[in-house]
CSV table of C-alpha atoms in Angstrom, one decimal:
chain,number,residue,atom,x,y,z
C,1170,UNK,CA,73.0,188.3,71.3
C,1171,UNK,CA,76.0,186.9,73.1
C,1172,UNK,CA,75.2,183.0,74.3
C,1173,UNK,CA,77.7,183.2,76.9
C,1174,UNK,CA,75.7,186.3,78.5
C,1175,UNK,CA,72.5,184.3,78.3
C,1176,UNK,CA,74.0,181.5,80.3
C,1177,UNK,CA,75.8,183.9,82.8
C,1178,UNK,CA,72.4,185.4,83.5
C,1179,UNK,CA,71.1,181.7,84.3
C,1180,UNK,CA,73.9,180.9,86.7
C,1181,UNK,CA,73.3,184.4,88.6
C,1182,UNK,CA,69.6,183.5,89.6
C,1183,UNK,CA,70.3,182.9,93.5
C,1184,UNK,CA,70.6,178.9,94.0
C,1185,UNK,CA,71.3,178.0,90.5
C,1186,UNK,CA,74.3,175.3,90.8
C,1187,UNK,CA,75.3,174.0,87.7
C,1188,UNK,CA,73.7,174.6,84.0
C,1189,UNK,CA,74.5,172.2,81.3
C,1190,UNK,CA,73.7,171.6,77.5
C,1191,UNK,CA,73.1,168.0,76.0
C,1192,UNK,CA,73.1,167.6,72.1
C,1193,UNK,CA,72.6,164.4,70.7
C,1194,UNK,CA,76.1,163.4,70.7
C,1195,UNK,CA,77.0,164.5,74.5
C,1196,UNK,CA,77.6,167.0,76.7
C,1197,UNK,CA,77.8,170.5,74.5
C,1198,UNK,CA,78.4,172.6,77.2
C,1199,UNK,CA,78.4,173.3,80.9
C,1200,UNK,CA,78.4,175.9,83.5
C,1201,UNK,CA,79.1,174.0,86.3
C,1202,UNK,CA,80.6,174.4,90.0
C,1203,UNK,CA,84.4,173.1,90.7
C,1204,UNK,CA,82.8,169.5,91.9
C,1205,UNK,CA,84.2,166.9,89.9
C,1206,UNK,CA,81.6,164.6,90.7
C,1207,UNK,CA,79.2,166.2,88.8
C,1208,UNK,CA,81.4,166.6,85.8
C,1209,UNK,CA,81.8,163.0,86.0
C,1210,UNK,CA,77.8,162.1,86.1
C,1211,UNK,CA,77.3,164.7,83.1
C,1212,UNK,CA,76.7,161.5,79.9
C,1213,UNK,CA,75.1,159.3,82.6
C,1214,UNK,CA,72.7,161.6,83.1
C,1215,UNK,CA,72.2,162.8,79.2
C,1216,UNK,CA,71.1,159.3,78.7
C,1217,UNK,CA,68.6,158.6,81.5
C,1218,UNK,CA,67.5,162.6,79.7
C,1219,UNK,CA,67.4,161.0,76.1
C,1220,UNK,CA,65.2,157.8,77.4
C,1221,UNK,CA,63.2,160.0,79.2
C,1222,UNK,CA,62.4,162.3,76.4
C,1223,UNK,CA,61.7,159.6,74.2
C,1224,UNK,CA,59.5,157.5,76.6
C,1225,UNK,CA,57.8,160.5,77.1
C,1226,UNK,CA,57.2,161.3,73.3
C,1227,UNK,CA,55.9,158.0,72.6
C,1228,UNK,CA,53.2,158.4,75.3
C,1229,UNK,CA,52.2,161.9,75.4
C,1230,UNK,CA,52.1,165.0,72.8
C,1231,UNK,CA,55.5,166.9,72.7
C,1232,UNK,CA,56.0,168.0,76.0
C,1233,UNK,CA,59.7,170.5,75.8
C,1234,UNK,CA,59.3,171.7,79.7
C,1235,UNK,CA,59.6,169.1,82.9
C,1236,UNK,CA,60.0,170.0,86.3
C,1237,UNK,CA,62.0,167.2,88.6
C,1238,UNK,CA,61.8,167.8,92.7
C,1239,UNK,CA,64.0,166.3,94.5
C,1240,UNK,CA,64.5,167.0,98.7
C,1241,UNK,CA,66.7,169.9,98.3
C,1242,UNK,CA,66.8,170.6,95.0
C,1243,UNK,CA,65.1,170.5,92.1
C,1244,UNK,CA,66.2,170.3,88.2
C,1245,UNK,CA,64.6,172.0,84.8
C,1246,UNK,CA,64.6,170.6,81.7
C,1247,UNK,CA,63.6,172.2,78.5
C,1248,UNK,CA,64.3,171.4,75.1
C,1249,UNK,CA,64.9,173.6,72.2
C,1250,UNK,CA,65.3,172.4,68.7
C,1251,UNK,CA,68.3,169.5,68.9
C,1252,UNK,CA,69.6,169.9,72.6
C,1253,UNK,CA,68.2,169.5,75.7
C,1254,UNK,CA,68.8,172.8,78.0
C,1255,UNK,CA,69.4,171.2,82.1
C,1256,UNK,CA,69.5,173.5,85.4
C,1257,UNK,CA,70.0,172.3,88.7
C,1258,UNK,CA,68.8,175.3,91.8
C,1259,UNK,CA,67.9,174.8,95.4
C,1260,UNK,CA,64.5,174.9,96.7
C,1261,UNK,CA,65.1,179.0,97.3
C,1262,UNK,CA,65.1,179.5,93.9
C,1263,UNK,CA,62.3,180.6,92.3
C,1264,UNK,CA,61.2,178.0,89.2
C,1265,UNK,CA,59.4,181.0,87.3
C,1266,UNK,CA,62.4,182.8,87.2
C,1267,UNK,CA,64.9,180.5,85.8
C,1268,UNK,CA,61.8,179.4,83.0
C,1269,UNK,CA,61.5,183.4,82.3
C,1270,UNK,CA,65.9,183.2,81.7
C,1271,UNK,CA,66.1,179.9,80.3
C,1272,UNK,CA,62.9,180.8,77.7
C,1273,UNK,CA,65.4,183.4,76.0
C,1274,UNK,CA,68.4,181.1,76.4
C,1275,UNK,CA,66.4,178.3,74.3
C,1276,UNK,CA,65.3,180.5,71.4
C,1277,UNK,CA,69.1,181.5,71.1
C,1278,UNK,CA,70.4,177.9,71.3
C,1279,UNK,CA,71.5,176.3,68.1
C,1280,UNK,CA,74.8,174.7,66.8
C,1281,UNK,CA,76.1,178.3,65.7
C,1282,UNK,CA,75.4,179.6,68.7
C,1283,UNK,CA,77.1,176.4,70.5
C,1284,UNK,CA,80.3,176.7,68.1
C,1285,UNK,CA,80.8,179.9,69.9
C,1286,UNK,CA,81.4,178.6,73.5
C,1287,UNK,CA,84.2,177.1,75.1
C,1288,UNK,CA,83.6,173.2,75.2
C,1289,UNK,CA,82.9,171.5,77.8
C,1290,UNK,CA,85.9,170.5,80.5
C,1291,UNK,CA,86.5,167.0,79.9
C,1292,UNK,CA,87.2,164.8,83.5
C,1293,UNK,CA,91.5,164.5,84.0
C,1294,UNK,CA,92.3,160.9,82.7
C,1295,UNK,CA,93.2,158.7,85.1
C,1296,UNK,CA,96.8,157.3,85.0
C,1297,UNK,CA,96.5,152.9,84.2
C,1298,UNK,CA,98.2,151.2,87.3
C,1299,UNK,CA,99.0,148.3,87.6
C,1300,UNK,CA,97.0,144.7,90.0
C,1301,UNK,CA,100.3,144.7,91.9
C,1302,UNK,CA,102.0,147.0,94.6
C,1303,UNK,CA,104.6,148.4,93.7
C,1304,UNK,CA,107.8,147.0,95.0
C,1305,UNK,CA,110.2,148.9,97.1
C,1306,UNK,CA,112.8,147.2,99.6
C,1307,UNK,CA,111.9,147.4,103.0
C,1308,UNK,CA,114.4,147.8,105.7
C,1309,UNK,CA,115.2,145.6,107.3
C,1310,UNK,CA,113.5,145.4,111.2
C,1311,UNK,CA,115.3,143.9,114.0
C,1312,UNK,CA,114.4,143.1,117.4
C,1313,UNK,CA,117.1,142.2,120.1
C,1314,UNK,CA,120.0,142.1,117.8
C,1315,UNK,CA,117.9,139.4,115.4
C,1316,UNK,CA,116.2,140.2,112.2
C,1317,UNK,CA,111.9,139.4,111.5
């Protein structure tokens, strides 16, 4: 079965916003909206994910499914085998749904499967600038025939 169909039908659930993969050494790959700000969060969040997996598997027997609420949102995480399998939907989305979608996404998902998807965008580096302004000559202003 196509991967990239699996994760398309994840993203069409009404109020899915952004699907992502971690693997253990990042972001493996995303289906997320335009907004760069989440793009930039992406291995912020993988590691508050990892801690929280761990923390939990310490404590508990191994728990793969946790549902995070939020005020308008809410996310899914579910792990299968090596990654860690994230969706972010609204409130209007029904949770049973995306765990039906995301149940045959996760017994699809290995590194084979992975290879076969475009990787992840990477965030546009930012140019280095330099502590000062740059320095361009200034006319010079007068007022009543005398320069200031």
């Amino acid at each position: 079965m196509e991967i990239a169909r699996l994760f398309d039908n994840i993203t069409a659930l009404a109020g899915v916003e952004a699907v992502w993969v971690f693997g253990s050494e990042g972001v493996a790959h995303t289906h997320l909206p335009p907004d760069q700000t989440a793009r930039d969060r992406l291995d912020e969040v993988r590691s508050h994910v990892a801690s929280m997996y761990a923390a939990m598997d310490a404590q508990l027997p191994a728990i793969d499914d946790h549902l995070l609420v939020f005020d308008a949102r809410w996310l899914l995480l579910r792990r299968a085998g090596d990654y860690v399998l994230a969706v972010i939907a609204s409130d209007a989305t029904s949770p049973a749904a995306v765990r039906m979608v995301t149940k045959i996404l996760a017994r699809h998902l290995n590194a084979a499967a992975i290879g076969t998807l475009q990787p992840p965008l990477q965030p546009e580096p930012v140019a280095p600038h330099d502590d000062e302004p740059p320095t361009a000559e200034r006319p010079v202003r007068m007022y009543r025939g005398q320069p200031y």
